[in-house]
Amino acid sequence: MPRITEERLQDRRASIIAAARQVFAEKGYEQSAINDIAQIAGTSDGLIYHYFDGKKGLLVEVIDSVYRNLIEGTESAIAEQTDFRGMLTVLVDRHVHSFADDPDLSRLFIAEIRNFDDHADSAGNRLNHVYSSVFLRVLAKGVEEGKVSGKLDPRLVRDIFFGGIKQLALRHISDGVPLEVASVTRQVVAFLIGGLAATDA
């Protein structure tokens, strides 16, 4: 039997993860089955178990890929900006897009994954902290430029930002109403710029 190359192995894993992402998003985690994923990936249940530790292991991989792509894309986009407002606008736009572009997957993250007993200690939660730390760095840039008050608790601002967008997204997803990314981004940026402004700026 010919040996499977590393490239072929990675392709197989990627196709299975992509299939799992689709099935989890469409059916929810509890209603999904390995067989559903195998059919979409064009492989067998046994091969999936060969590469992954069952359905939960696949979910971990899906979460990991989503966060890593989001972090990498956001970091890259922010790096192209030179000032606080530009960085903040890009970050808000990408974050809102992450909900608007895939509402089914967003529902999975908001309604199911965070309710898992082991979520707090999971790799996905750690990646979430890495992602949210990007916001803290952008906020620090605002303080450095004198656009943001240094008296504010950055963690409080971070929690308000991510919590607020999550609630907004959940409402739109539940109502079946698409998020208008440009409008939401404009309003959130205006709200933050005004509310965070240093009094002596």
PDB file of C-alpha atoms in Angstrom:
ATOM      1  CA  MET A   1       0.000   0.000   0.000  1.00  0.00           C
ATOM      2  CA  PRO A   2       1.493   3.362  -1.004  1.00  0.00           C
ATOM      3  CA  ARG A   3       2.344   5.684   1.833  1.00  0.00           C
ATOM      4  CA  ILE A   4       0.051   8.692   2.310  1.00  0.00           C
ATOM      5  CA  THR A   5       1.991  11.928   1.980  1.00  0.00           C
ATOM      6  CA  GLU A   6       1.824  14.582   4.683  1.00  0.00           C
ATOM      7  CA  GLU A   7       0.116  16.913   2.216  1.00  0.00           C
ATOM      8  CA  ARG A   8      -2.566  14.303   1.478  1.00  0.00           C
ATOM      9  CA  LEU A   9      -3.032  13.704   5.190  1.00  0.00           C
ATOM     10  CA  GLN A  10      -3.555  17.413   5.842  1.00  0.00           C
ATOM     11  CA  ASP A  11      -6.004  17.618   2.931  1.00  0.00           C
ATOM     12  CA  ARG A  12      -8.051  14.766   4.416  1.00  0.00           C
ATOM     13  CA  ARG A  13      -8.101  16.383   7.829  1.00  0.00           C
ATOM     14  CA  ALA A  14      -9.076  19.738   6.364  1.00  0.00           C
ATOM     15  CA  SER A  15     -11.950  18.245   4.344  1.00  0.00           C
ATOM     16  CA  ILE A  16     -13.285  16.436   7.410  1.00  0.00           C
ATOM     17  CA  ILE A  17     -13.063  19.593   9.548  1.00  0.00           C
ATOM     18  CA  ALA A  18     -14.849  21.593   6.836  1.00  0.00           C
ATOM     19  CA  ALA A  19     -17.604  18.959   6.685  1.00  0.00           C
ATOM     20  CA  ALA A  20     -17.923  18.972  10.481  1.00  0.00           C
ATOM     21  CA  ARG A  21     -18.204  22.747  10.503  1.00  0.00           C
ATOM     22  CA  GLN A  22     -21.044  22.554   7.968  1.00  0.00           C
ATOM     23  CA  VAL A  23     -22.929  19.817   9.818  1.00  0.00           C
ATOM     24  CA  PHE A  24     -22.535  21.395  13.270  1.00  0.00           C
ATOM     25  CA  ALA A  25     -23.694  24.754  11.921  1.00  0.00           C
ATOM     26  CA  GLU A  26     -26.738  23.302  10.165  1.00  0.00           C
ATOM     27  CA  LYS A  27     -27.873  20.776  12.779  1.00  0.00           C
ATOM     28  CA  GLY A  28     -26.324  21.906  16.040  1.00  0.00           C
ATOM     29  CA  TYR A  29     -23.817  19.844  17.964  1.00  0.00           C
ATOM     30  CA  GLU A  30     -26.196  17.479  19.756  1.00  0.00           C
ATOM     31  CA  GLN A  31     -28.176  16.600  16.622  1.00  0.00           C
ATOM     32  CA  SER A  32     -25.085  15.980  14.495  1.00  0.00           C
ATOM     33  CA  ALA A  33     -23.684  12.515  13.866  1.00  0.00           C
ATOM     34  CA  ILE A  34     -20.311  11.289  12.649  1.00  0.00           C
ATOM     35  CA  ASN A  35     -22.090   9.605   9.751  1.00  0.00           C
ATOM     36  CA  ASP A  36     -23.475  12.990   8.618  1.00  0.00           C
ATOM     37  CA  ILE A  37     -19.959  14.389   8.578  1.00  0.00           C
ATOM     38  CA  ALA A  38     -18.513  11.348   6.802  1.00  0.00           C
ATOM     39  CA  GLN A  39     -21.073  11.606   4.003  1.00  0.00           C
ATOM     40  CA  ILE A  40     -20.281  15.250   3.291  1.00  0.00           C
ATOM     41  CA  ALA A  41     -16.528  14.666   3.559  1.00  0.00           C
ATOM     42  CA  GLY A  42     -16.797  11.674   1.198  1.00  0.00           C
ATOM     43  CA  THR A  43     -15.140   9.320   3.646  1.00  0.00           C
ATOM     44  CA  SER A  44     -16.019   6.642   6.219  1.00  0.00           C
ATOM     45  CA  ASP A  45     -16.902   6.860   9.896  1.00  0.00           C
ATOM     46  CA  GLY A  46     -13.881   4.716  10.669  1.00  0.00           C
ATOM     47  CA  LEU A  47     -11.469   7.055   8.924  1.00  0.00           C
ATOM     48  CA  ILE A  48     -12.832  10.010  10.890  1.00  0.00           C
ATOM     49  CA  TYR A  49     -12.252   8.133  14.141  1.00  0.00           C
ATOM     50  CA  HIS A  50      -8.736   7.370  12.904  1.00  0.00           C
ATOM     51  CA  TYR A  51      -7.941  11.076  12.651  1.00  0.00           C
ATOM     52  CA  PHE A  52     -10.103  12.555  15.404  1.00  0.00           C
ATOM     53  CA  ASP A  53     -11.298  11.726  18.912  1.00  0.00           C
ATOM     54  CA  GLY A  54     -14.967  11.423  17.993  1.00  0.00           C
ATOM     55  CA  LYS A  55     -17.526  14.199  17.643  1.00  0.00           C
ATOM     56  CA  LYS A  56     -16.200  16.279  20.537  1.00  0.00           C
ATOM     57  CA  GLY A  57     -12.702  16.108  19.102  1.00  0.00           C
ATOM     58  CA  LEU A  58     -14.019  17.349  15.783  1.00  0.00           C
ATOM     59  CA  LEU A  59     -15.821  20.229  17.476  1.00  0.00           C
ATOM     60  CA  VAL A  60     -12.556  21.235  19.139  1.00  0.00           C
ATOM     61  CA  GLU A  61     -10.877  21.293  15.721  1.00  0.00           C
ATOM     62  CA  VAL A  62     -13.692  23.370  14.222  1.00  0.00           C
ATOM     63  CA  ILE A  63     -13.481  25.909  17.057  1.00  0.00           C
ATOM     64  CA  ASP A  64      -9.707  26.018  16.715  1.00  0.00           C
ATOM     65  CA  SER A  65      -9.823  26.665  12.954  1.00  0.00           C
ATOM     66  CA  VAL A  66     -12.499  29.361  13.296  1.00  0.00           C
ATOM     67  CA  TYR A  67     -10.590  31.280  15.953  1.00  0.00           C
ATOM     68  CA  ARG A  68      -7.200  30.929  14.296  1.00  0.00           C
ATOM     69  CA  ASN A  69      -8.531  32.235  10.975  1.00  0.00           C
ATOM     70  CA  LEU A  70     -10.333  35.078  12.750  1.00  0.00           C
ATOM     71  CA  ILE A  71      -7.264  36.050  14.774  1.00  0.00           C
ATOM     72  CA  GLU A  72      -4.913  35.870  11.795  1.00  0.00           C
ATOM     73  CA  GLY A  73      -7.224  37.870   9.528  1.00  0.00           C
ATOM     74  CA  THR A  74      -7.947  40.521  12.156  1.00  0.00           C
ATOM     75  CA  GLU A  75      -4.280  40.940  13.097  1.00  0.00           C
ATOM     76  CA  SER A  76      -3.343  41.314   9.432  1.00  0.00           C
ATOM     77  CA  ALA A  77      -6.085  43.885   8.747  1.00  0.00           C
ATOM     78  CA  ILE A  78      -5.237  45.944  11.834  1.00  0.00           C
ATOM     79  CA  ALA A  79      -1.545  45.962  10.924  1.00  0.00           C
ATOM     80  CA  GLU A  80      -2.436  47.904   7.763  1.00  0.00           C
ATOM     81  CA  GLN A  81      -3.890  50.766   9.827  1.00  0.00           C
ATOM     82  CA  THR A  82      -1.817  53.560  11.341  1.00  0.00           C
ATOM     83  CA  ASP A  83      -4.142  55.180  13.874  1.00  0.00           C
ATOM     84  CA  PHE A  84      -6.589  54.212  16.605  1.00  0.00           C
ATOM     85  CA  ARG A  85      -9.770  55.013  14.694  1.00  0.00           C
ATOM     86  CA  GLY A  86      -8.666  52.996  11.683  1.00  0.00           C
ATOM     87  CA  MET A  87      -7.694  50.026  13.833  1.00  0.00           C
ATOM     88  CA  LEU A  88     -10.935  50.173  15.814  1.00  0.00           C
ATOM     89  CA  THR A  89     -13.058  50.409  12.671  1.00  0.00           C
ATOM     90  CA  VAL A  90     -11.348  47.392  11.101  1.00  0.00           C
ATOM     91  CA  LEU A  91     -11.684  45.349  14.296  1.00  0.00           C
ATOM     92  CA  VAL A  92     -15.387  46.165  14.716  1.00  0.00           C
ATOM     93  CA  ASP A  93     -16.099  45.486  11.035  1.00  0.00           C
ATOM     94  CA  ARG A  94     -14.392  42.091  11.083  1.00  0.00           C
ATOM     95  CA  HIS A  95     -16.018  41.084  14.346  1.00  0.00           C
ATOM     96  CA  VAL A  96     -19.516  41.952  13.133  1.00  0.00           C
ATOM     97  CA  HIS A  97     -18.778  40.181   9.843  1.00  0.00           C
ATOM     98  CA  SER A  98     -17.870  37.029  11.770  1.00  0.00           C
ATOM     99  CA  PHE A  99     -21.502  36.806  12.912  1.00  0.00           C
ATOM    100  CA  ALA A 100     -23.143  38.098   9.754  1.00  0.00           C
ATOM    101  CA  ASP A 101     -21.267  35.823   7.342  1.00  0.00           C
ATOM    102  CA  ASP A 102     -22.235  32.562   9.042  1.00  0.00           C
ATOM    103  CA  PRO A 103     -25.267  32.964  11.339  1.00  0.00           C
ATOM    104  CA  ASP A 104     -25.719  29.197  11.807  1.00  0.00           C
ATOM    105  CA  LEU A 105     -22.165  28.760  13.042  1.00  0.00           C
ATOM    106  CA  SER A 106     -22.571  31.841  15.225  1.00  0.00           C
ATOM    107  CA  ARG A 107     -25.659  30.320  16.812  1.00  0.00           C
ATOM    108  CA  LEU A 108     -23.635  27.178  17.565  1.00  0.00           C
ATOM    109  CA  PHE A 109     -20.940  29.225  19.303  1.00  0.00           C
ATOM    110  CA  ILE A 110     -23.320  31.443  21.260  1.00  0.00           C
ATOM    111  CA  ALA A 111     -26.036  28.986  22.251  1.00  0.00           C
ATOM    112  CA  GLU A 112     -24.236  25.647  22.604  1.00  0.00           C
ATOM    113  CA  ILE A 113     -20.478  25.725  23.008  1.00  0.00           C
ATOM    114  CA  ARG A 114     -20.392  28.183  25.899  1.00  0.00           C
ATOM    115  CA  ASN A 115     -22.745  25.930  27.852  1.00  0.00           C
ATOM    116  CA  PHE A 116     -20.345  22.983  27.840  1.00  0.00           C
ATOM    117  CA  ASP A 117     -19.085  22.117  31.316  1.00  0.00           C
ATOM    118  CA  ASP A 118     -15.445  22.176  30.210  1.00  0.00           C
ATOM    119  CA  HIS A 119     -15.636  25.342  28.108  1.00  0.00           C
ATOM    120  CA  ALA A 120     -13.776  27.499  30.632  1.00  0.00           C
ATOM    121  CA  ASP A 121     -10.715  25.230  30.457  1.00  0.00           C
ATOM    122  CA  SER A 122     -10.921  24.524  26.731  1.00  0.00           C
ATOM    123  CA  ALA A 123      -8.447  25.441  24.008  1.00  0.00           C
ATOM    124  CA  GLY A 124     -11.253  27.324  22.264  1.00  0.00           C
ATOM    125  CA  ASN A 125     -11.790  29.550  25.293  1.00  0.00           C
ATOM    126  CA  ARG A 126      -8.060  30.230  25.468  1.00  0.00           C
ATOM    127  CA  LEU A 127      -8.084  31.241  21.801  1.00  0.00           C
ATOM    128  CA  ASN A 128     -11.059  33.471  22.550  1.00  0.00           C
ATOM    129  CA  HIS A 129      -8.918  35.261  25.136  1.00  0.00           C
ATOM    130  CA  VAL A 130      -6.153  35.658  22.541  1.00  0.00           C
ATOM    131  CA  TYR A 131      -8.666  37.139  20.115  1.00  0.00           C
ATOM    132  CA  SER A 132     -10.167  39.519  22.683  1.00  0.00           C
ATOM    133  CA  SER A 133      -6.658  40.675  23.631  1.00  0.00           C
ATOM    134  CA  VAL A 134      -6.444  42.230  20.155  1.00  0.00           C
ATOM    135  CA  PHE A 135      -9.153  44.667  21.261  1.00  0.00           C
ATOM    136  CA  LEU A 136      -7.113  45.548  24.353  1.00  0.00           C
ATOM    137  CA  ARG A 137      -4.095  46.384  22.182  1.00  0.00           C
ATOM    138  CA  VAL A 138      -6.206  48.609  19.961  1.00  0.00           C
ATOM    139  CA  LEU A 139      -7.571  50.308  23.067  1.00  0.00           C
ATOM    140  CA  ALA A 140      -4.026  50.864  24.316  1.00  0.00           C
ATOM    141  CA  LYS A 141      -3.239  52.554  21.000  1.00  0.00           C
ATOM    142  CA  GLY A 142      -6.132  54.925  21.668  1.00  0.00           C
ATOM    143  CA  VAL A 143      -4.761  55.774  25.102  1.00  0.00           C
ATOM    144  CA  GLU A 144      -1.329  56.330  23.573  1.00  0.00           C
ATOM    145  CA  GLU A 145      -2.787  58.751  21.023  1.00  0.00           C
ATOM    146  CA  GLY A 146      -4.762  60.577  23.705  1.00  0.00           C
ATOM    147  CA  LYS A 147      -8.055  59.513  22.120  1.00  0.00           C
ATOM    148  CA  VAL A 148      -9.078  57.196  24.965  1.00  0.00           C
ATOM    149  CA  SER A 149      -9.189  58.004  28.662  1.00  0.00           C
ATOM    150  CA  GLY A 150      -6.508  56.194  30.611  1.00  0.00           C
ATOM    151  CA  LYS A 151      -8.843  56.118  33.619  1.00  0.00           C
ATOM    152  CA  LEU A 152     -11.115  53.469  32.073  1.00  0.00           C
ATOM    153  CA  ASP A 153     -10.777  49.790  32.950  1.00  0.00           C
ATOM    154  CA  PRO A 154      -9.814  48.229  29.586  1.00  0.00           C
ATOM    155  CA  ARG A 155     -11.216  44.830  30.585  1.00  0.00           C
ATOM    156  CA  LEU A 156     -14.589  46.395  31.350  1.00  0.00           C
ATOM    157  CA  VAL A 157     -14.609  48.115  27.952  1.00  0.00           C
ATOM    158  CA  ARG A 158     -13.612  44.822  26.287  1.00  0.00           C
ATOM    159  CA  ASP A 159     -16.423  42.912  27.986  1.00  0.00           C
ATOM    160  CA  ILE A 160     -18.997  45.568  27.080  1.00  0.00           C
ATOM    161  CA  PHE A 161     -17.865  45.512  23.455  1.00  0.00           C
ATOM    162  CA  PHE A 162     -17.847  41.748  22.920  1.00  0.00           C
ATOM    163  CA  GLY A 163     -20.907  41.155  25.095  1.00  0.00           C
ATOM    164  CA  GLY A 164     -22.877  43.855  23.316  1.00  0.00           C
ATOM    165  CA  ILE A 165     -22.054  42.610  19.812  1.00  0.00           C
ATOM    166  CA  LYS A 166     -22.852  39.037  20.852  1.00  0.00           C
ATOM    167  CA  GLN A 167     -26.291  40.046  22.139  1.00  0.00           C
ATOM    168  CA  LEU A 168     -26.970  42.080  19.021  1.00  0.00           C
ATOM    169  CA  ALA A 169     -25.958  39.160  16.804  1.00  0.00           C
ATOM    170  CA  LEU A 170     -28.038  36.687  18.797  1.00  0.00           C
ATOM    171  CA  ARG A 171     -31.115  38.884  18.469  1.00  0.00           C
ATOM    172  CA  HIS A 172     -30.704  39.185  14.710  1.00  0.00           C
ATOM    173  CA  ILE A 173     -29.975  35.466  14.313  1.00  0.00           C
ATOM    174  CA  SER A 174     -32.995  34.503  16.434  1.00  0.00           C
ATOM    175  CA  ASP A 175     -35.256  36.865  14.459  1.00  0.00           C
ATOM    176  CA  GLY A 176     -33.826  35.727  11.132  1.00  0.00           C
ATOM    177  CA  VAL A 177     -32.860  39.299  10.285  1.00  0.00           C
ATOM    178  CA  PRO A 178     -29.462  39.785   8.587  1.00  0.00           C
ATOM    179  CA  LEU A 179     -26.967  42.059  10.290  1.00  0.00           C
ATOM    180  CA  GLU A 180     -26.243  45.225   8.320  1.00  0.00           C
ATOM    181  CA  VAL A 181     -22.501  45.177   8.881  1.00  0.00           C
ATOM    182  CA  ALA A 182     -21.671  48.655   7.589  1.00  0.00           C
ATOM    183  CA  SER A 183     -24.418  50.309   9.639  1.00  0.00           C
ATOM    184  CA  VAL A 184     -23.604  48.392  12.824  1.00  0.00           C
ATOM    185  CA  THR A 185     -19.895  49.081  12.436  1.00  0.00           C
ATOM    186  CA  ARG A 186     -20.480  52.809  11.940  1.00  0.00           C
ATOM    187  CA  GLN A 187     -22.730  53.057  14.991  1.00  0.00           C
ATOM    188  CA  VAL A 188     -20.477  50.987  17.266  1.00  0.00           C
ATOM    189  CA  VAL A 189     -17.363  52.935  16.284  1.00  0.00           C
ATOM    190  CA  ALA A 190     -19.165  56.254  16.858  1.00  0.00           C
ATOM    191  CA  PHE A 191     -20.436  55.035  20.233  1.00  0.00           C
ATOM    192  CA  LEU A 192     -17.008  53.851  21.341  1.00  0.00           C
ATOM    193  CA  ILE A 193     -15.108  56.884  20.077  1.00  0.00           C
ATOM    194  CA  GLY A 194     -17.502  59.183  21.915  1.00  0.00           C
ATOM    195  CA  GLY A 195     -17.749  57.166  25.093  1.00  0.00           C
ATOM    196  CA  LEU A 196     -14.054  56.407  25.445  1.00  0.00           C
ATOM    197  CA  ALA A 197     -12.771  59.892  24.678  1.00  0.00           C
ATOM    198  CA  ALA A 198     -10.215  61.326  27.046  1.00  0.00           C
ATOM    199  CA  THR A 199     -11.672  64.428  28.719  1.00  0.00           C
ATOM    200  CA  ASP A 200      -8.560  66.424  27.913  1.00  0.00           C
ATOM    201  CA  ALA A 201      -8.402  65.280  24.250  1.00  0.00           C
TER     202      ALA A 201
END
